[in-house]
Amino acid sequence: MKNIDWSKLGFHYTEPDYIVRAACHNGVWEEPYATQDKYIHLHVSATCLQYGQEAFEGLKAFRGVDGKIRLFRWRENARRMARSAEGLYMTPVPEELFGKAIRLALTKNMDFVPPYETRATLYFRPLLIGTTPRLGVGPGRDFEFIVIPSPIGPYYPGKFHCTTFVVNRHVDRAAPFGTGQFKVGGNYAASFRATEPAHAQGMDCLFLDAKYHRYIDECSAANFIGIKKPTPPLPEGKEVIEYLTPRSSAILPSITNDSLMTLARERGYKVTRRHIRLEELAEMSEAAACGTACVISPIDKVVDPDTNRIYTLGTEPGPVLSELYHALRDIQFGRSPDTHNWTEIIDN
């Protein structure tokens, strides 16, 4: 194992020994290979540079309580990257090639998988770029697939805590029926004009739908979750808690959100995906952003500067989201049975 101070890792890049690469020409993918060369040798007119023909993913490997290493739902990442590729007229990476590349990146960097007790993980950033030189507007025919591993620390190095979000009606992250449903770099670059000012104030950004600016879309780079309890409360034992998440053609289908919805249904919660008006925050007992990096990032309040309204949700993570957070982490770290076959155990 590498001599790394695992306790000081954050969500930032740490140089691994190897990355993994594979090239595609005329629709045919070559076998992935490991290399210590961390640089891309790219023509200046490549379509990824000229026209943003690029997609990426994010997933993790966990060293469990039993010492075994688990990859979490990598097939879903492969399928989502394939959808992103098709949306940008790129040749999709075959699912089995994607898995082979992830496993190779893991085995060649086994010393970078953090110890269980640190709560840190090995993060993978699969990247797909268009490499065809082109000046005329249009898609390329050549591509490179790269898997970049890096150990990262827990999103919450201390206590599981809440974050304040600010509503932004003046910047649209992605348009309906645009590229919002794909994991492409342009969506994130488009959000910087809103997220950077929010971060400078110690907050994160809540985006509304681009058409009406009325419905909750995404939390910065993550899906939104809201928890609603019946009003007025029903007799004890008959309450149905509702797990709410937005339905929109402009947001990325989150694998973490999908996992949490499954766990919520198992616990008897009502899971609803629909348009959510911003004002409904007043009816929620809990809310959070969710994604690969944080799993769940609870929201303590949402500030709406255009209406001078503040929606208060609680200074501590609520019981429902805390339960779901720990349930998913227990599966990822091997503390609970994986009844959904979400993890793949890798020999180490």
mmCIF file of C-alpha atoms in Angstrom:
data_model
loop_
_atom_site.group_PDB
_atom_site.id
_atom_site.type_symbol
_atom_site.label_atom_id
_atom_site.label_comp_id
_atom_site.label_asym_id
_atom_site.label_seq_id
_atom_site.Cartn_x
_atom_site.Cartn_y
_atom_site.Cartn_z
ATOM 1 C CA MET A 1 0.000 0.000 0.000
ATOM 2 C CA LYS A 2 1.255 3.476 -0.873
ATOM 3 C CA ASN A 3 2.662 5.767 1.792
ATOM 4 C CA ILE A 4 -0.242 8.224 1.666
ATOM 5 C CA ASP A 5 -1.798 10.138 4.528
ATOM 6 C CA TRP A 6 -5.274 8.761 3.788
ATOM 7 C CA SER A 7 -6.833 10.915 6.513
ATOM 8 C CA LYS A 8 -5.997 14.094 4.597
ATOM 9 C CA LEU A 9 -7.428 13.060 1.244
ATOM 10 C CA GLY A 10 -10.226 15.224 -0.129
ATOM 11 C CA PHE A 11 -12.050 15.149 -3.443
ATOM 12 C CA HIS A 12 -8.965 16.051 -5.454
ATOM 13 C CA TYR A 13 -6.567 14.325 -7.855
ATOM 14 C CA THR A 14 -3.764 12.103 -6.556
ATOM 15 C CA GLU A 15 -1.376 10.787 -9.212
ATOM 16 C CA PRO A 16 -1.785 7.002 -9.693
ATOM 17 C CA ASP A 17 0.859 4.655 -11.101
ATOM 18 C CA TYR A 18 -1.163 3.810 -14.203
ATOM 19 C CA ILE A 19 -4.093 4.977 -16.275
ATOM 20 C CA VAL A 20 -5.867 2.795 -18.848
ATOM 21 C CA ARG A 21 -6.482 3.712 -22.492
ATOM 22 C CA ALA A 22 -8.229 2.314 -25.560
ATOM 23 C CA ALA A 23 -8.673 3.800 -29.041
ATOM 24 C CA CYS A 24 -11.494 3.506 -31.557
ATOM 25 C CA HIS A 25 -11.095 3.911 -35.320
ATOM 26 C CA ASN A 26 -13.903 3.503 -37.855
ATOM 27 C CA GLY A 27 -16.226 2.061 -35.232
ATOM 28 C CA VAL A 28 -13.803 -0.621 -34.009
ATOM 29 C CA TRP A 29 -12.474 -0.521 -30.444
ATOM 30 C CA GLU A 30 -8.975 -1.725 -29.615
ATOM 31 C CA GLU A 31 -8.173 -3.618 -26.421
ATOM 32 C CA PRO A 32 -7.522 -1.444 -23.340
ATOM 33 C CA TYR A 33 -3.970 -1.218 -22.018
ATOM 34 C CA ALA A 34 -2.310 0.265 -18.934
ATOM 35 C CA THR A 35 0.263 3.014 -19.287
ATOM 36 C CA GLN A 36 2.162 5.450 -17.082
ATOM 37 C CA ASP A 37 1.784 8.175 -19.712
ATOM 38 C CA LYS A 38 -0.757 10.611 -18.235
ATOM 39 C CA TYR A 39 -0.812 12.965 -21.220
ATOM 40 C CA ILE A 40 -3.088 12.976 -24.271
ATOM 41 C CA HIS A 41 -1.324 13.369 -27.630
ATOM 42 C CA LEU A 42 -4.036 15.198 -29.507
ATOM 43 C CA HIS A 43 -4.395 17.127 -32.740
ATOM 44 C CA VAL A 44 -5.291 20.781 -32.152
ATOM 45 C CA SER A 45 -8.370 20.379 -34.389
ATOM 46 C CA ALA A 46 -9.714 17.321 -32.549
ATOM 47 C CA THR A 47 -13.505 17.351 -32.237
ATOM 48 C CA CYS A 48 -13.334 17.198 -28.431
ATOM 49 C CA LEU A 49 -11.547 20.567 -28.477
ATOM 50 C CA GLN A 50 -13.361 22.204 -31.367
ATOM 51 C CA TYR A 51 -16.929 21.059 -30.712
ATOM 52 C CA GLY A 52 -17.016 19.582 -27.215
ATOM 53 C CA GLN A 53 -17.423 15.960 -28.328
ATOM 54 C CA GLU A 54 -16.679 14.502 -24.893
ATOM 55 C CA ALA A 55 -18.339 12.487 -22.136
ATOM 56 C CA PHE A 56 -17.238 11.169 -18.772
ATOM 57 C CA GLU A 57 -18.314 9.096 -15.776
ATOM 58 C CA GLY A 58 -17.512 8.677 -12.082
ATOM 59 C CA LEU A 59 -17.546 5.515 -9.953
ATOM 60 C CA LYS A 60 -15.786 4.030 -6.952
ATOM 61 C CA ALA A 61 -14.080 0.944 -5.565
ATOM 62 C CA PHE A 62 -14.448 0.298 -1.825
ATOM 63 C CA ARG A 63 -12.214 -1.722 0.488
ATOM 64 C CA GLY A 64 -14.773 -3.403 2.716
ATOM 65 C CA VAL A 65 -14.859 -4.299 6.369
ATOM 66 C CA ASP A 66 -13.835 -7.831 5.317
ATOM 67 C CA GLY A 67 -10.803 -6.551 3.389
ATOM 68 C CA LYS A 68 -12.394 -7.325 0.001
ATOM 69 C CA ILE A 69 -12.540 -4.702 -2.735
ATOM 70 C CA ARG A 70 -15.930 -3.938 -4.268
ATOM 71 C CA LEU A 71 -16.784 -2.089 -7.467
ATOM 72 C CA PHE A 72 -20.187 -0.418 -7.203
ATOM 73 C CA ARG A 73 -22.676 -0.686 -10.100
ATOM 74 C CA TRP A 74 -20.066 -0.186 -12.822
ATOM 75 C CA ARG A 75 -22.399 -1.636 -15.477
ATOM 76 C CA GLU A 76 -24.820 1.241 -14.885
ATOM 77 C CA ASN A 77 -21.965 3.689 -15.451
ATOM 78 C CA ALA A 78 -21.055 1.879 -18.666
ATOM 79 C CA ARG A 79 -24.657 2.092 -19.902
ATOM 80 C CA ARG A 80 -24.956 5.749 -18.975
ATOM 81 C CA MET A 81 -21.708 6.549 -20.801
ATOM 82 C CA ALA A 82 -23.053 4.698 -23.841
ATOM 83 C CA ARG A 83 -26.178 6.893 -23.762
ATOM 84 C CA SER A 84 -23.999 10.005 -23.490
ATOM 85 C CA ALA A 85 -21.880 8.792 -26.416
ATOM 86 C CA GLU A 86 -24.923 8.190 -28.592
ATOM 87 C CA GLY A 87 -26.259 11.639 -27.671
ATOM 88 C CA LEU A 88 -23.045 13.242 -28.990
ATOM 89 C CA TYR A 89 -22.648 10.966 -32.050
ATOM 90 C CA MET A 90 -19.713 9.061 -30.569
ATOM 91 C CA THR A 91 -19.025 5.346 -30.876
ATOM 92 C CA PRO A 92 -20.102 3.906 -27.487
ATOM 93 C CA VAL A 93 -17.584 1.985 -25.401
ATOM 94 C CA PRO A 94 -18.826 -1.632 -25.249
ATOM 95 C CA GLU A 95 -19.959 -2.582 -21.749
ATOM 96 C CA GLU A 96 -17.486 -5.433 -21.376
ATOM 97 C CA LEU A 97 -14.589 -3.279 -22.610
ATOM 98 C CA PHE A 98 -15.617 -0.609 -20.079
ATOM 99 C CA GLY A 99 -15.558 -3.222 -17.286
ATOM 100 C CA LYS A 100 -12.237 -4.667 -18.444
ATOM 101 C CA ALA A 101 -10.683 -1.194 -18.410
ATOM 102 C CA ILE A 102 -11.988 -0.434 -14.903
ATOM 103 C CA ARG A 103 -10.700 -3.764 -13.549
ATOM 104 C CA LEU A 104 -7.310 -3.215 -15.206
ATOM 105 C CA ALA A 105 -7.050 0.292 -13.744
ATOM 106 C CA LEU A 106 -7.868 -1.167 -10.337
ATOM 107 C CA THR A 107 -5.423 -4.089 -10.439
ATOM 108 C CA LYS A 108 -2.576 -1.891 -11.738
ATOM 109 C CA ASN A 109 -3.202 0.599 -8.896
ATOM 110 C CA MET A 110 -4.120 -1.774 -6.082
ATOM 111 C CA ASP A 111 -1.798 0.050 -3.683
ATOM 112 C CA PHE A 112 -3.965 3.147 -4.071
ATOM 113 C CA VAL A 113 -7.104 1.530 -2.651
ATOM 114 C CA PRO A 114 -7.434 3.170 0.786
ATOM 115 C CA PRO A 115 -7.736 1.091 3.981
ATOM 116 C CA TYR A 116 -11.275 0.401 5.179
ATOM 117 C CA GLU A 117 -10.989 2.319 8.431
ATOM 118 C CA THR A 118 -10.170 5.594 6.607
ATOM 119 C CA ARG A 119 -13.591 5.672 4.826
ATOM 120 C CA ALA A 120 -11.702 6.787 1.707
ATOM 121 C CA THR A 121 -12.196 5.107 -1.685
ATOM 122 C CA LEU A 122 -10.574 4.655 -5.078
ATOM 123 C CA TYR A 123 -12.416 6.871 -7.551
ATOM 124 C CA PHE A 124 -12.451 6.251 -11.312
ATOM 125 C CA ARG A 125 -12.990 8.933 -13.938
ATOM 126 C CA PRO A 126 -13.720 7.231 -17.293
ATOM 127 C CA LEU A 127 -13.306 9.753 -20.113
ATOM 128 C CA LEU A 128 -14.383 9.497 -23.766
ATOM 129 C CA ILE A 129 -13.128 12.079 -26.278
ATOM 130 C CA GLY A 130 -13.392 12.686 -30.022
ATOM 131 C CA THR A 131 -9.910 12.748 -31.588
ATOM 132 C CA THR A 132 -10.658 13.243 -35.310
ATOM 133 C CA PRO A 133 -9.082 16.475 -36.673
ATOM 134 C CA ARG A 134 -11.922 18.612 -38.039
ATOM 135 C CA LEU A 135 -12.680 22.257 -38.789
ATOM 136 C CA GLY A 136 -16.118 21.876 -40.354
ATOM 137 C CA VAL A 137 -18.913 21.480 -37.840
ATOM 138 C CA GLY A 138 -19.684 17.802 -37.375
ATOM 139 C CA PRO A 139 -18.855 14.729 -35.305
ATOM 140 C CA GLY A 140 -15.556 12.893 -35.408
ATOM 141 C CA ARG A 141 -15.057 9.239 -36.276
ATOM 142 C CA ASP A 142 -12.104 8.486 -33.995
ATOM 143 C CA PHE A 143 -12.195 8.307 -30.202
ATOM 144 C CA GLU A 144 -10.097 7.604 -27.153
ATOM 145 C CA PHE A 145 -11.370 6.065 -23.925
ATOM 146 C CA ILE A 146 -9.313 6.709 -20.788
ATOM 147 C CA VAL A 147 -9.807 5.527 -17.204
ATOM 148 C CA ILE A 148 -8.187 7.786 -14.618
ATOM 149 C CA PRO A 149 -8.064 6.356 -11.061
ATOM 150 C CA SER A 150 -7.428 8.472 -7.984
ATOM 151 C CA PRO A 151 -7.874 7.798 -4.256
ATOM 152 C CA ILE A 152 -10.254 10.280 -2.631
ATOM 153 C CA GLY A 153 -11.279 10.962 0.931
ATOM 154 C CA PRO A 154 -14.816 10.883 2.309
ATOM 155 C CA TYR A 155 -17.000 13.795 1.234
ATOM 156 C CA TYR A 156 -17.596 14.474 4.933
ATOM 157 C CA PRO A 157 -14.147 14.171 6.595
ATOM 158 C CA GLY A 158 -15.774 14.831 9.965
ATOM 159 C CA LYS A 159 -19.456 14.725 10.811
ATOM 160 C CA PHE A 160 -22.205 14.087 8.261
ATOM 161 C CA HIS A 161 -23.453 17.674 7.967
ATOM 162 C CA CYS A 162 -25.717 20.051 6.053
ATOM 163 C CA THR A 163 -25.085 22.603 3.300
ATOM 164 C CA THR A 164 -26.975 25.771 2.365
ATOM 165 C CA PHE A 165 -28.128 26.186 -1.247
ATOM 166 C CA VAL A 166 -29.008 29.357 -3.152
ATOM 167 C CA VAL A 167 -31.535 29.461 -6.008
ATOM 168 C CA ASN A 168 -30.295 30.774 -9.348
ATOM 169 C CA ARG A 169 -32.846 31.861 -11.975
ATOM 170 C CA HIS A 170 -30.346 33.727 -14.141
ATOM 171 C CA VAL A 171 -28.130 30.872 -15.356
ATOM 172 C CA ASP A 172 -29.429 27.709 -17.019
ATOM 173 C CA ARG A 173 -27.292 24.613 -16.591
ATOM 174 C CA ALA A 174 -28.966 22.752 -19.468
ATOM 175 C CA ALA A 175 -32.017 23.174 -21.689
ATOM 176 C CA PRO A 176 -34.942 20.747 -21.995
ATOM 177 C CA PHE A 177 -34.128 18.112 -24.636
ATOM 178 C CA GLY A 178 -30.542 19.396 -24.817
ATOM 179 C CA THR A 179 -27.539 17.599 -23.296
ATOM 180 C CA GLY A 180 -28.619 17.800 -19.645
ATOM 181 C CA GLN A 181 -29.500 14.098 -19.565
ATOM 182 C CA PHE A 182 -25.948 13.205 -20.663
ATOM 183 C CA LYS A 183 -22.784 13.393 -18.565
ATOM 184 C CA VAL A 184 -20.777 15.779 -20.714
ATOM 185 C CA GLY A 185 -18.318 18.454 -19.722
ATOM 186 C CA GLY A 186 -20.244 21.288 -21.358
ATOM 187 C CA ASN A 187 -23.075 20.968 -18.824
ATOM 188 C CA TYR A 188 -20.656 21.575 -15.972
ATOM 189 C CA ALA A 189 -18.838 24.437 -17.692
ATOM 190 C CA ALA A 190 -22.225 26.062 -18.313
ATOM 191 C CA SER A 191 -22.954 25.967 -14.582
ATOM 192 C CA PHE A 192 -19.781 27.719 -13.411
ATOM 193 C CA ARG A 193 -21.293 31.227 -13.728
ATOM 194 C CA ALA A 194 -23.769 30.198 -11.026
ATOM 195 C CA THR A 195 -21.829 27.741 -8.885
ATOM 196 C CA GLU A 196 -18.655 29.777 -8.397
ATOM 197 C CA PRO A 197 -20.450 32.844 -6.934
ATOM 198 C CA ALA A 198 -22.461 30.487 -4.691
ATOM 199 C CA HIS A 199 -19.290 28.751 -3.468
ATOM 200 C CA ALA A 200 -17.718 32.135 -2.765
ATOM 201 C CA GLN A 201 -20.591 32.753 -0.326
ATOM 202 C CA GLY A 202 -20.131 29.358 1.334
ATOM 203 C CA MET A 203 -23.194 27.915 -0.391
ATOM 204 C CA ASP A 204 -24.033 25.638 -3.296
ATOM 205 C CA CYS A 205 -26.382 26.277 -6.206
ATOM 206 C CA LEU A 206 -29.925 25.029 -6.844
ATOM 207 C CA PHE A 207 -30.961 25.193 -10.502
ATOM 208 C CA LEU A 208 -34.551 25.546 -11.659
ATOM 209 C CA ASP A 209 -35.957 24.297 -14.963
ATOM 210 C CA ALA A 210 -34.752 26.329 -17.934
ATOM 211 C CA LYS A 211 -38.201 26.788 -19.509
ATOM 212 C CA TYR A 212 -40.326 28.194 -16.676
ATOM 213 C CA HIS A 213 -37.798 28.745 -13.838
ATOM 214 C CA ARG A 214 -40.471 27.301 -11.598
ATOM 215 C CA TYR A 215 -39.491 23.701 -10.909
ATOM 216 C CA ILE A 216 -36.463 22.256 -9.108
ATOM 217 C CA ASP A 217 -34.054 20.714 -11.607
ATOM 218 C CA GLU A 218 -30.643 19.895 -10.132
ATOM 219 C CA CYS A 219 -28.427 20.727 -7.176
ATOM 220 C CA SER A 220 -25.278 22.025 -8.845
ATOM 221 C CA ALA A 221 -23.773 18.771 -10.184
ATOM 222 C CA ALA A 222 -26.121 16.391 -8.340
ATOM 223 C CA ASN A 223 -29.725 15.185 -8.263
ATOM 224 C CA PHE A 224 -32.216 16.626 -5.771
ATOM 225 C CA ILE A 225 -34.132 14.606 -3.136
ATOM 226 C CA GLY A 226 -36.972 15.900 -0.971
ATOM 227 C CA ILE A 227 -38.716 14.111 1.902
ATOM 228 C CA LYS A 228 -42.369 14.911 2.624
ATOM 229 C CA LYS A 229 -44.466 13.667 5.544
ATOM 230 C CA PRO A 230 -48.285 13.668 5.496
ATOM 231 C CA THR A 231 -49.968 16.946 6.444
ATOM 232 C CA PRO A 232 -51.771 16.695 8.766
ATOM 233 C CA PRO A 233 -49.926 13.679 10.233
ATOM 234 C CA LEU A 234 -51.796 10.388 10.102
ATOM 235 C CA PRO A 235 -52.137 8.091 13.140
ATOM 236 C CA GLU A 236 -48.864 6.485 14.172
ATOM 237 C CA GLY A 237 -48.087 3.434 12.069
ATOM 238 C CA LYS A 238 -50.101 4.711 9.102
ATOM 239 C CA GLU A 239 -47.867 7.557 7.972
ATOM 240 C CA VAL A 240 -46.476 7.235 4.468
ATOM 241 C CA ILE A 241 -43.255 9.166 3.991
ATOM 242 C CA GLU A 242 -42.688 10.361 0.425
ATOM 243 C CA TYR A 243 -39.315 10.396 -1.318
ATOM 244 C CA LEU A 244 -39.533 13.076 -4.022
ATOM 245 C CA THR A 245 -37.114 13.642 -6.897
ATOM 246 C CA PRO A 246 -37.539 15.750 -10.053
ATOM 247 C CA ARG A 247 -38.700 14.434 -13.408
ATOM 248 C CA SER A 248 -36.977 16.405 -16.133
ATOM 249 C CA SER A 249 -35.449 15.857 -19.573
ATOM 250 C CA ALA A 250 -32.584 18.179 -18.602
ATOM 251 C CA ILE A 251 -31.063 16.336 -15.623
ATOM 252 C CA LEU A 252 -28.624 13.444 -15.420
ATOM 253 C CA PRO A 253 -30.120 10.105 -14.313
ATOM 254 C CA SER A 254 -28.152 9.517 -11.112
ATOM 255 C CA ILE A 255 -27.070 5.959 -10.281
ATOM 256 C CA THR A 256 -26.851 6.956 -6.625
ATOM 257 C CA ASN A 257 -30.395 8.359 -6.725
ATOM 258 C CA ASP A 258 -31.634 5.176 -8.392
ATOM 259 C CA SER A 259 -30.000 3.112 -5.625
ATOM 260 C CA LEU A 260 -31.495 5.285 -2.890
ATOM 261 C CA MET A 261 -34.971 5.044 -4.444
ATOM 262 C CA THR A 262 -34.705 1.256 -4.340
ATOM 263 C CA LEU A 263 -33.691 1.344 -0.673
ATOM 264 C CA ALA A 264 -36.501 3.809 0.083
ATOM 265 C CA ARG A 265 -39.139 1.524 -1.465
ATOM 266 C CA GLU A 266 -37.813 -1.400 0.568
ATOM 267 C CA ARG A 267 -38.407 0.631 3.717
ATOM 268 C CA GLY A 268 -41.997 1.363 2.818
ATOM 269 C CA TYR A 269 -41.527 4.920 1.604
ATOM 270 C CA LYS A 270 -43.526 6.244 -1.334
ATOM 271 C CA VAL A 271 -41.125 7.122 -4.164
ATOM 272 C CA THR A 272 -42.325 9.814 -6.581
ATOM 273 C CA ARG A 273 -40.576 11.316 -9.590
ATOM 274 C CA ARG A 274 -42.381 14.425 -10.878
ATOM 275 C CA HIS A 275 -42.108 18.166 -11.406
ATOM 276 C CA ILE A 276 -41.444 19.790 -8.012
ATOM 277 C CA ARG A 277 -42.339 23.439 -7.526
ATOM 278 C CA LEU A 278 -39.741 25.422 -5.603
ATOM 279 C CA GLU A 279 -42.402 26.483 -3.090
ATOM 280 C CA GLU A 280 -42.896 22.839 -2.099
ATOM 281 C CA LEU A 281 -39.669 23.109 -0.112
ATOM 282 C CA ALA A 282 -41.850 24.615 2.617
ATOM 283 C CA GLU A 283 -43.686 21.294 2.886
ATOM 284 C CA MET A 284 -40.539 19.138 3.135
ATOM 285 C CA SER A 285 -39.025 17.835 6.330
ATOM 286 C CA GLU A 286 -35.693 16.980 4.692
ATOM 287 C CA ALA A 287 -33.890 17.647 1.411
ATOM 288 C CA ALA A 288 -30.531 16.797 -0.089
ATOM 289 C CA ALA A 289 -28.304 16.591 -3.127
ATOM 290 C CA CYS A 290 -27.151 13.099 -4.065
ATOM 291 C CA GLY A 291 -24.371 11.719 -6.231
ATOM 292 C CA THR A 292 -21.312 9.477 -6.407
ATOM 293 C CA ALA A 293 -19.008 11.820 -4.498
ATOM 294 C CA CYS A 294 -21.180 12.526 -1.461
ATOM 295 C CA VAL A 295 -23.894 9.813 -1.656
ATOM 296 C CA ILE A 296 -26.211 12.262 0.157
ATOM 297 C CA SER A 297 -25.463 15.916 0.939
ATOM 298 C CA PRO A 298 -28.245 17.176 3.272
ATOM 299 C CA ILE A 299 -29.575 20.705 2.823
ATOM 300 C CA ASP A 300 -30.186 22.871 5.891
ATOM 301 C CA LYS A 301 -31.817 25.764 4.028
ATOM 302 C CA VAL A 302 -32.446 27.115 0.553
ATOM 303 C CA VAL A 303 -32.091 30.856 -0.029
ATOM 304 C CA ASP A 304 -34.139 32.445 -2.832
ATOM 305 C CA PRO A 305 -32.641 35.936 -3.352
ATOM 306 C CA ASP A 306 -35.228 36.919 -5.992
ATOM 307 C CA THR A 307 -38.133 36.580 -3.542
ATOM 308 C CA ASN A 308 -36.183 37.133 -0.295
ATOM 309 C CA ARG A 309 -37.535 33.810 0.933
ATOM 310 C CA ILE A 310 -35.587 31.262 2.955
ATOM 311 C CA TYR A 311 -36.740 27.648 3.170
ATOM 312 C CA THR A 312 -35.469 26.101 6.404
ATOM 313 C CA LEU A 313 -35.090 22.322 6.524
ATOM 314 C CA GLY A 314 -33.111 21.696 9.731
ATOM 315 C CA THR A 315 -29.587 22.202 10.988
ATOM 316 C CA GLU A 316 -28.830 18.470 11.245
ATOM 317 C CA PRO A 317 -29.283 15.633 8.711
ATOM 318 C CA GLY A 318 -32.819 14.248 9.060
ATOM 319 C CA PRO A 319 -33.700 10.671 10.069
ATOM 320 C CA VAL A 320 -34.922 9.446 6.667
ATOM 321 C CA LEU A 321 -31.953 10.618 4.623
ATOM 322 C CA SER A 322 -29.527 9.543 7.358
ATOM 323 C CA GLU A 323 -31.055 6.061 7.297
ATOM 324 C CA LEU A 324 -30.737 5.812 3.501
ATOM 325 C CA TYR A 325 -27.204 7.227 3.520
ATOM 326 C CA HIS A 326 -25.962 4.649 6.007
ATOM 327 C CA ALA A 327 -27.887 1.820 4.318
ATOM 328 C CA LEU A 328 -26.150 2.478 1.002
ATOM 329 C CA ARG A 329 -22.724 2.961 2.585
ATOM 330 C CA ASP A 330 -23.155 -0.320 4.460
ATOM 331 C CA ILE A 331 -23.673 -2.144 1.164
ATOM 332 C CA GLN A 332 -20.733 -0.404 -0.502
ATOM 333 C CA PHE A 333 -18.368 -1.233 2.360
ATOM 334 C CA GLY A 334 -19.620 -4.802 2.808
ATOM 335 C CA ARG A 335 -21.240 -4.222 6.184
ATOM 336 C CA SER A 336 -24.668 -5.321 4.890
ATOM 337 C CA PRO A 337 -25.636 -8.058 2.426
ATOM 338 C CA ASP A 338 -25.751 -6.940 -1.204
ATOM 339 C CA THR A 339 -29.158 -8.369 -2.056
ATOM 340 C CA HIS A 340 -29.332 -6.375 -5.321
ATOM 341 C CA ASN A 341 -26.001 -7.592 -6.743
ATOM 342 C CA TRP A 342 -24.825 -3.992 -6.998
ATOM 343 C CA THR A 343 -21.206 -4.762 -6.162
ATOM 344 C CA GLU A 344 -18.569 -6.839 -7.887
ATOM 345 C CA ILE A 345 -15.833 -8.237 -5.649
ATOM 346 C CA ILE A 346 -12.337 -7.977 -7.140
ATOM 347 C CA ASP A 347 -9.541 -10.312 -6.002
ATOM 348 C CA ASN A 348 -6.684 -8.493 -4.331
#
